[in-house]
JSON list of C-alpha atoms in Angstrom, two decimals:
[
{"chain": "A", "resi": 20, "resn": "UNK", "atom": "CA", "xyz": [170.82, 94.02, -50.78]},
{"chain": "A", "resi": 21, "resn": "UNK", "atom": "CA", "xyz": [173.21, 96.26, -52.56]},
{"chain": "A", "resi": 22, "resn": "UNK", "atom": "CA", "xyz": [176.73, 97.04, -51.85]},
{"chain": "A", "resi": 23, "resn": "UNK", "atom": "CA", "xyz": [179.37, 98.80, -54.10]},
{"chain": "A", "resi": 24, "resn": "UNK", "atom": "CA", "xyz": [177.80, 97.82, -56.87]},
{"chain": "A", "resi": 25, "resn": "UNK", "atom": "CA", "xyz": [176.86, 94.09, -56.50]},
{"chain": "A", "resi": 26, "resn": "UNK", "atom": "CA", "xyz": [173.40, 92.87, -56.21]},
{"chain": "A", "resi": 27, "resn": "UNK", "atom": "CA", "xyz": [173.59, 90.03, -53.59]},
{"chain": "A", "resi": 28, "resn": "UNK", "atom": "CA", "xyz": [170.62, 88.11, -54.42]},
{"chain": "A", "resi": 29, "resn": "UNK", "atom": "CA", "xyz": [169.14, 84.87, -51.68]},
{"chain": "A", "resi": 30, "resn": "UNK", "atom": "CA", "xyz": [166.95, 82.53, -53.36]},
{"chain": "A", "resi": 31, "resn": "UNK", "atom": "CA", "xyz": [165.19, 79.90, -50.86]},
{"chain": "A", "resi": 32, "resn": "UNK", "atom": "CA", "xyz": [164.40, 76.71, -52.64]},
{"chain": "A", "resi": 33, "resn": "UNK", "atom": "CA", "xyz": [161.40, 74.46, -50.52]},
{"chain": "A", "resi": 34, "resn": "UNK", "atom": "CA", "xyz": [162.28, 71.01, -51.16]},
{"chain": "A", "resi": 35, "resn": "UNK", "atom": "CA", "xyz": [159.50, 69.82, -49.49]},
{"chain": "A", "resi": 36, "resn": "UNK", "atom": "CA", "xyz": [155.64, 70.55, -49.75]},
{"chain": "A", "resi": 37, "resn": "UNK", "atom": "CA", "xyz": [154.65, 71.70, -46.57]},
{"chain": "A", "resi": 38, "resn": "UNK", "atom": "CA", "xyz": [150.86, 71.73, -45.68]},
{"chain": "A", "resi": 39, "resn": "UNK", "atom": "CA", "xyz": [148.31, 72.15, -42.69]},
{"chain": "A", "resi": 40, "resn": "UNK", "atom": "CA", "xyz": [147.07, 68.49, -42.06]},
{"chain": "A", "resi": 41, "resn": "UNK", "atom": "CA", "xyz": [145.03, 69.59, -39.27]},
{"chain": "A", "resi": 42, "resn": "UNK", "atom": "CA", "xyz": [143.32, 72.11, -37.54]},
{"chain": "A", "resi": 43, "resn": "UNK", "atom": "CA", "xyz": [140.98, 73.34, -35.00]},
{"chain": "A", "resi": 44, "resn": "UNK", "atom": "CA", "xyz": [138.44, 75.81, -34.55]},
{"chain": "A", "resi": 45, "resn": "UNK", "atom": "CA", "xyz": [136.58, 76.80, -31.05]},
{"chain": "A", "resi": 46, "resn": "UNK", "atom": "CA", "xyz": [134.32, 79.36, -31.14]},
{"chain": "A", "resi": 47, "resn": "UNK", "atom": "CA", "xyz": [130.56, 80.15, -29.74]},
{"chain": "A", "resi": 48, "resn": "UNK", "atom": "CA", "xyz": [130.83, 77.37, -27.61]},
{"chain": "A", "resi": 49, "resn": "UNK", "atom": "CA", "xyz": [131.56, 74.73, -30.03]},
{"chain": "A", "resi": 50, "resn": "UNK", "atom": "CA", "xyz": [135.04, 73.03, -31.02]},
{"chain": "A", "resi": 51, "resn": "UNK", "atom": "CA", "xyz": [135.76, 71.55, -34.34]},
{"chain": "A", "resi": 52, "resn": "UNK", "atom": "CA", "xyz": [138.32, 69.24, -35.52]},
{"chain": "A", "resi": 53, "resn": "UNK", "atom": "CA", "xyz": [139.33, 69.27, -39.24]},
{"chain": "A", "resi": 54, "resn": "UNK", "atom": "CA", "xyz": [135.20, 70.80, -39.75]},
{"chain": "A", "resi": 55, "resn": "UNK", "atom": "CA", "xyz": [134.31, 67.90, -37.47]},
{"chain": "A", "resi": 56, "resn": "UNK", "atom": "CA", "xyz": [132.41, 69.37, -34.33]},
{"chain": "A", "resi": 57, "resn": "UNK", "atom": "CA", "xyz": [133.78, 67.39, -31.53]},
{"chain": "A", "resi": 58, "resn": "UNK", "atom": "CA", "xyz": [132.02, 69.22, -28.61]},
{"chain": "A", "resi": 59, "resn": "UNK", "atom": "CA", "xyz": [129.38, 72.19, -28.44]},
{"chain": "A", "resi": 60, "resn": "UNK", "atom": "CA", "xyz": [127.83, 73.29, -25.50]},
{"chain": "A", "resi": 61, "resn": "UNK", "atom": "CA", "xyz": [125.35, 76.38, -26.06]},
{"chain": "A", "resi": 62, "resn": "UNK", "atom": "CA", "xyz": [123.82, 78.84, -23.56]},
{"chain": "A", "resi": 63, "resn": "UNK", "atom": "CA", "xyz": [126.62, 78.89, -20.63]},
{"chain": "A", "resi": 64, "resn": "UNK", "atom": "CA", "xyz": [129.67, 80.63, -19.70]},
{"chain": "A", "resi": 65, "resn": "UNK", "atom": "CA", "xyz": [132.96, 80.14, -21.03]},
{"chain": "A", "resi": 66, "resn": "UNK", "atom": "CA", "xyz": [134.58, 78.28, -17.49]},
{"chain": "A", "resi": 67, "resn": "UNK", "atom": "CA", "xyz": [131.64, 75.84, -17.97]},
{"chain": "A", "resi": 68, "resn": "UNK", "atom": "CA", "xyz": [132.23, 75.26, -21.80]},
{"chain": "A", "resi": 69, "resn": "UNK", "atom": "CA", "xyz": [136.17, 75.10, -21.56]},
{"chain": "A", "resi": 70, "resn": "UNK", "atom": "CA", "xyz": [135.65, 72.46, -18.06]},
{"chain": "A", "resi": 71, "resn": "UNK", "atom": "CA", "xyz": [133.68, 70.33, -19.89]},
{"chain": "A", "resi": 72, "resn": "UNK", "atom": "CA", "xyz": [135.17, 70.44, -23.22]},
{"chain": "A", "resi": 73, "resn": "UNK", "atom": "CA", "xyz": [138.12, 69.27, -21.48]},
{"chain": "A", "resi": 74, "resn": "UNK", "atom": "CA", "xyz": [136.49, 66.24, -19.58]},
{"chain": "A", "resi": 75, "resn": "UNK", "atom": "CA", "xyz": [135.33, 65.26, -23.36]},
{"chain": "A", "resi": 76, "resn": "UNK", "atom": "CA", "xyz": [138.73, 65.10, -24.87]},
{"chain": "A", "resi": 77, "resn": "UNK", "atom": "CA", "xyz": [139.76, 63.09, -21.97]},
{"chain": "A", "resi": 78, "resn": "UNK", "atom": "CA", "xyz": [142.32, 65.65, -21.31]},
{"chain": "A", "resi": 79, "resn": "UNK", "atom": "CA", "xyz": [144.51, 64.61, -17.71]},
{"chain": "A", "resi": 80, "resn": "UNK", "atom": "CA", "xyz": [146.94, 67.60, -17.14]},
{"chain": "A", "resi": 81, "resn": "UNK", "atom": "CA", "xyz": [146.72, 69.57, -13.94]},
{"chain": "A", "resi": 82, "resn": "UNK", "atom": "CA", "xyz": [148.21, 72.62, -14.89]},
{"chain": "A", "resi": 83, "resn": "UNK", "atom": "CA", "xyz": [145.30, 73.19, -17.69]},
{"chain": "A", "resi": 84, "resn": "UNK", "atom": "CA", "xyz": [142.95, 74.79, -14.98]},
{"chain": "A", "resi": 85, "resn": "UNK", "atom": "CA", "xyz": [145.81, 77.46, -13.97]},
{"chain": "A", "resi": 86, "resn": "UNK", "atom": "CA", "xyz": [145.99, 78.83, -17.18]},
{"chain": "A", "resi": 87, "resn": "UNK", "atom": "CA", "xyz": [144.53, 82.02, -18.66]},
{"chain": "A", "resi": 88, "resn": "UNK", "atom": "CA", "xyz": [141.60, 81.47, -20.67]},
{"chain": "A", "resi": 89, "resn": "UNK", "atom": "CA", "xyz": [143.91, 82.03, -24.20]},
{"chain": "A", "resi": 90, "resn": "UNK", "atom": "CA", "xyz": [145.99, 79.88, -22.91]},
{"chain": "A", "resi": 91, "resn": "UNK", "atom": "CA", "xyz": [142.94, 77.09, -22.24]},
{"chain": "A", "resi": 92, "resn": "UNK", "atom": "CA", "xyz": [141.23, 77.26, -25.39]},
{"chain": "A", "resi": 93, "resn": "UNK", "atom": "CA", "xyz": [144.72, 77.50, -27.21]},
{"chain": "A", "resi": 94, "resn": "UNK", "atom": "CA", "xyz": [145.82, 74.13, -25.41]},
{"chain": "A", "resi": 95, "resn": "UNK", "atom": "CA", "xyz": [142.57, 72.60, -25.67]},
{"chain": "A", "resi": 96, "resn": "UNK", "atom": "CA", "xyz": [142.66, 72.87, -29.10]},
{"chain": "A", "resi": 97, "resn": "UNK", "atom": "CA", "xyz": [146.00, 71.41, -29.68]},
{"chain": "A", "resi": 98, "resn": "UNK", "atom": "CA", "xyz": [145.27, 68.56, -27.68]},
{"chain": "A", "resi": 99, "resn": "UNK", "atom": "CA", "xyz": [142.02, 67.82, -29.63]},
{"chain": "A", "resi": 100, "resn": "UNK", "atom": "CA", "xyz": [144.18, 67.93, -33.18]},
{"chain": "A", "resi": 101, "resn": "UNK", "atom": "CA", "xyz": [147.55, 66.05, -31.25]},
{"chain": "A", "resi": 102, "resn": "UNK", "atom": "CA", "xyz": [145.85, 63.49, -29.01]},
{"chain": "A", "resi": 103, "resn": "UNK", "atom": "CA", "xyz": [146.11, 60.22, -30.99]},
{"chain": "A", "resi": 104, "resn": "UNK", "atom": "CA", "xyz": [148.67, 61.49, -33.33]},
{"chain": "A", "resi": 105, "resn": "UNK", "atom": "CA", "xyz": [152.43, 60.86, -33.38]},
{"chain": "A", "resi": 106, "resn": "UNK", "atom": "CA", "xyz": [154.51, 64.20, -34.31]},
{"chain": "A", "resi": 107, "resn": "UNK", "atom": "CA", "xyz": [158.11, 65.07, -34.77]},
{"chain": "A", "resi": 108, "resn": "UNK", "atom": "CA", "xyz": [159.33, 68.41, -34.29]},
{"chain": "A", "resi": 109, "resn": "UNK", "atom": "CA", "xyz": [160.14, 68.12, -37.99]},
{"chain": "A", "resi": 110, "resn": "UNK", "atom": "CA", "xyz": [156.81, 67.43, -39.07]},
{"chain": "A", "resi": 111, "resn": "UNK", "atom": "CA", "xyz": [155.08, 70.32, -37.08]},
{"chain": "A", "resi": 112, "resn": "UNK", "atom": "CA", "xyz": [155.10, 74.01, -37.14]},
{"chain": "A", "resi": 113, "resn": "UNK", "atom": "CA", "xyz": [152.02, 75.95, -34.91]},
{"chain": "A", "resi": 114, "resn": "UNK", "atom": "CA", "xyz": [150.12, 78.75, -35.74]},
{"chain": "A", "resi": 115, "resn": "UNK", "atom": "CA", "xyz": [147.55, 80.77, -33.88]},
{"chain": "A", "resi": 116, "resn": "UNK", "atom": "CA", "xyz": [145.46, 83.55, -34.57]},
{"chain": "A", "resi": 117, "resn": "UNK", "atom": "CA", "xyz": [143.06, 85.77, -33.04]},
{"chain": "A", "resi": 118, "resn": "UNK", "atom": "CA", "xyz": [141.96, 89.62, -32.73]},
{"chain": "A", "resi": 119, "resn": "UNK", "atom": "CA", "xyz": [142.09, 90.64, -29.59]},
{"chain": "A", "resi": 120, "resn": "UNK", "atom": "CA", "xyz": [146.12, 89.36, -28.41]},
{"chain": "A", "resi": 121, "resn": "UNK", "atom": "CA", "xyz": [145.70, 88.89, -24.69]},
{"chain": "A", "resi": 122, "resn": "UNK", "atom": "CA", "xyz": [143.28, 91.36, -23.58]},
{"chain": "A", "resi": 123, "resn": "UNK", "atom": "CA", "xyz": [141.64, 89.18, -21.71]},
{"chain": "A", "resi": 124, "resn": "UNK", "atom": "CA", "xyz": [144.55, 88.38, -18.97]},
{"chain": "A", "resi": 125, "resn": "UNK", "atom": "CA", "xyz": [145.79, 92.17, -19.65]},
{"chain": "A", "resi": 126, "resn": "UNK", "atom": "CA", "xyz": [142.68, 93.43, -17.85]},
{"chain": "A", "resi": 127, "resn": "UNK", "atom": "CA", "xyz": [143.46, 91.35, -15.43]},
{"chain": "A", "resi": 128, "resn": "UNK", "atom": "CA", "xyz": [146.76, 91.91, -14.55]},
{"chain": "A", "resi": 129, "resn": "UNK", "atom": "CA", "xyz": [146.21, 96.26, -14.89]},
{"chain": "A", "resi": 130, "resn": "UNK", "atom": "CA", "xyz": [143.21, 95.91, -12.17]},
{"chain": "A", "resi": 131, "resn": "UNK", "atom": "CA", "xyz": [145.68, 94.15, -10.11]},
{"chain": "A", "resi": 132, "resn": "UNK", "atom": "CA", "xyz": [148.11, 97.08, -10.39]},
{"chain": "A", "resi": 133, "resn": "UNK", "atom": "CA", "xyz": [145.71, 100.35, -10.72]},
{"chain": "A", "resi": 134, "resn": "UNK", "atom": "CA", "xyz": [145.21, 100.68, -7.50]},
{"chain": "A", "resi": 135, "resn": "UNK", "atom": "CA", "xyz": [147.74, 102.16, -5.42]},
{"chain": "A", "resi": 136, "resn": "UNK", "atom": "CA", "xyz": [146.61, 101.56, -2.09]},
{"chain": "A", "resi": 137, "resn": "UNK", "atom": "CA", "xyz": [145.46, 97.48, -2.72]},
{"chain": "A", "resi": 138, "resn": "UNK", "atom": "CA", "xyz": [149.00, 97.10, -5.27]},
{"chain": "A", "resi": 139, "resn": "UNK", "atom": "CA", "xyz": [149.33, 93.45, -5.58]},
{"chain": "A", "resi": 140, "resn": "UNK", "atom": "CA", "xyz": [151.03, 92.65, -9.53]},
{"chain": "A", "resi": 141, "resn": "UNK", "atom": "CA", "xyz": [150.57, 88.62, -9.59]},
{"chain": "A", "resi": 142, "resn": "UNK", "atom": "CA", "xyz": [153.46, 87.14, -11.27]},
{"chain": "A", "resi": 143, "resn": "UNK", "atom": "CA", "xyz": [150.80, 83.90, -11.99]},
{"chain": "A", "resi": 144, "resn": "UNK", "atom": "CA", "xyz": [148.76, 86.49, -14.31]},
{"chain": "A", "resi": 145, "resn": "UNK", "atom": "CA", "xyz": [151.58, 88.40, -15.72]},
{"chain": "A", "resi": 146, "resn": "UNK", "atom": "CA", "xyz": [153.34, 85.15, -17.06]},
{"chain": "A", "resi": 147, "resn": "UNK", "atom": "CA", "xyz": [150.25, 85.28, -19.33]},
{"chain": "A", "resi": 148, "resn": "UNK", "atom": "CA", "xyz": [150.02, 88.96, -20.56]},
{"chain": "A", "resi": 149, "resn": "UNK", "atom": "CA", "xyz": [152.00, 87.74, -24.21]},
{"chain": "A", "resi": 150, "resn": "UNK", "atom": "CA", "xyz": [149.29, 86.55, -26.45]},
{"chain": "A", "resi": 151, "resn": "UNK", "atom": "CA", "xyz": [152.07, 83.50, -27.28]},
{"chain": "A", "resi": 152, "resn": "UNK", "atom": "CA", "xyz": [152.56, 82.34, -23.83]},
{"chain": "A", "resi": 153, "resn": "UNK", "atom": "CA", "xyz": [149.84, 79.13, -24.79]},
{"chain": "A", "resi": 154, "resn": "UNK", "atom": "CA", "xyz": [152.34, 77.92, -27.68]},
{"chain": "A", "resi": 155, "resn": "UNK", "atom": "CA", "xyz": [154.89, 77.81, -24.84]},
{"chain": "A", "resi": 156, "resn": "UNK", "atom": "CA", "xyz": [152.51, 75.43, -22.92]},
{"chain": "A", "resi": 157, "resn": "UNK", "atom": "CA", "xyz": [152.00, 73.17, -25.54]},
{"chain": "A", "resi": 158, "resn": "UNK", "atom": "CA", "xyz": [155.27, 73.10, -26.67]},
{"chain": "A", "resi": 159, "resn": "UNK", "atom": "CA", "xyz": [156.29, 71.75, -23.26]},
{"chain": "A", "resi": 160, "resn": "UNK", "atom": "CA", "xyz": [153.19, 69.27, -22.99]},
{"chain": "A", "resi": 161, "resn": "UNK", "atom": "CA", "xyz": [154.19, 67.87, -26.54]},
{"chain": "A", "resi": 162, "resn": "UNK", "atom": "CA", "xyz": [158.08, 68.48, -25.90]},
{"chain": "A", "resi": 163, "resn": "UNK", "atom": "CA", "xyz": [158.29, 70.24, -29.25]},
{"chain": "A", "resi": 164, "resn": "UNK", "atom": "CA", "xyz": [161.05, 72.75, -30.48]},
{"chain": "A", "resi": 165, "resn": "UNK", "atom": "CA", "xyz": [159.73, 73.97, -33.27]},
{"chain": "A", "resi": 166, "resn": "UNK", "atom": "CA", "xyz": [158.64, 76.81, -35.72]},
{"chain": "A", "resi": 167, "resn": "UNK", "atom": "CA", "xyz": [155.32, 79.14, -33.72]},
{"chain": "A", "resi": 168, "resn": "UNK", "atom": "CA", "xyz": [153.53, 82.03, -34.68]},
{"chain": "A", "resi": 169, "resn": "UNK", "atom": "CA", "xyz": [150.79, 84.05, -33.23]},
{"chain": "A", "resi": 170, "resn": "UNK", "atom": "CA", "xyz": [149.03, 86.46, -35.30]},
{"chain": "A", "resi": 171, "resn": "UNK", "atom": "CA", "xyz": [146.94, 89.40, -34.50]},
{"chain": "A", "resi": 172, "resn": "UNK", "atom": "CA", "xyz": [144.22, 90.58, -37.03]}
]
């Protein structure tokens, strides 16, 4: 930044060394832990897969099967990485990536408003139109305040 003449120059110093000490991956039916698959289950539809990947990571939380489907495999993930683990907000920063945002629940929620004679905008499906929404859940499931980011390649 320059002003009148003098360079203001920031300089961020990391004290610490930050690293990713574990992830998840879930795709074509299969979800993997740190390169670890926990659960695959080939040849069915994604409401089976997610159902039962969920009664695998003994996963008890209600809400789960309201979700999107971004919001389901997002969760599902986190709880596979976070179930036996003890975190700090300190300790933890989550980041999520994918290609296609929220396209999924975006559909949704224009069919539900395209038509003007049967207009009926849920506000159940809207809450889920921002791609981000999941880190939201699992932020409240894990009572964590910390650093997020959702990327879209």
């Amino acid at each position: 930044m320059q002003y009148s003449n003098i360079v203001w120059k920031n300089t961020l110093k990391l004290t610490t060394n930050y690293h990713i000490s574990s992830y998840c991956k879930i795709e074509n039916n299969s979800l993997q832990c740190n390169g670890t698959t926990v659960f695959e289950l080939k040849e069915v539809l994604f409401p089976e897969f997610i159902k039962n990947a969920a009664k695998t990571i003994g996963l008890e939380y209600p809400k789960f099967f309201k979700m999107d489907n971004l919001s389901k495999l997002a969760f599902l993930g986190a709880e596979a990485v976070l179930k036996n683990s003890s975190i700090e907000d300190s300790e933890v920063a989550i980041v999520f990536a994918n290609k296609s945002s929220s396209l999924d629940t975006d559909v949704k929620y224009q069919d539900s408003i395209s038509d003007s004679e049967n207009y009926f905008p849920s506000p159940a499906v809207f809450v889920y139109t921002l791609p981000n929404i999941c880190v939201g859940e699992i932020s409240i499931r894990h009572k964590l305040k910390t650093e997020n980011a959702f990327f879209v390649f």
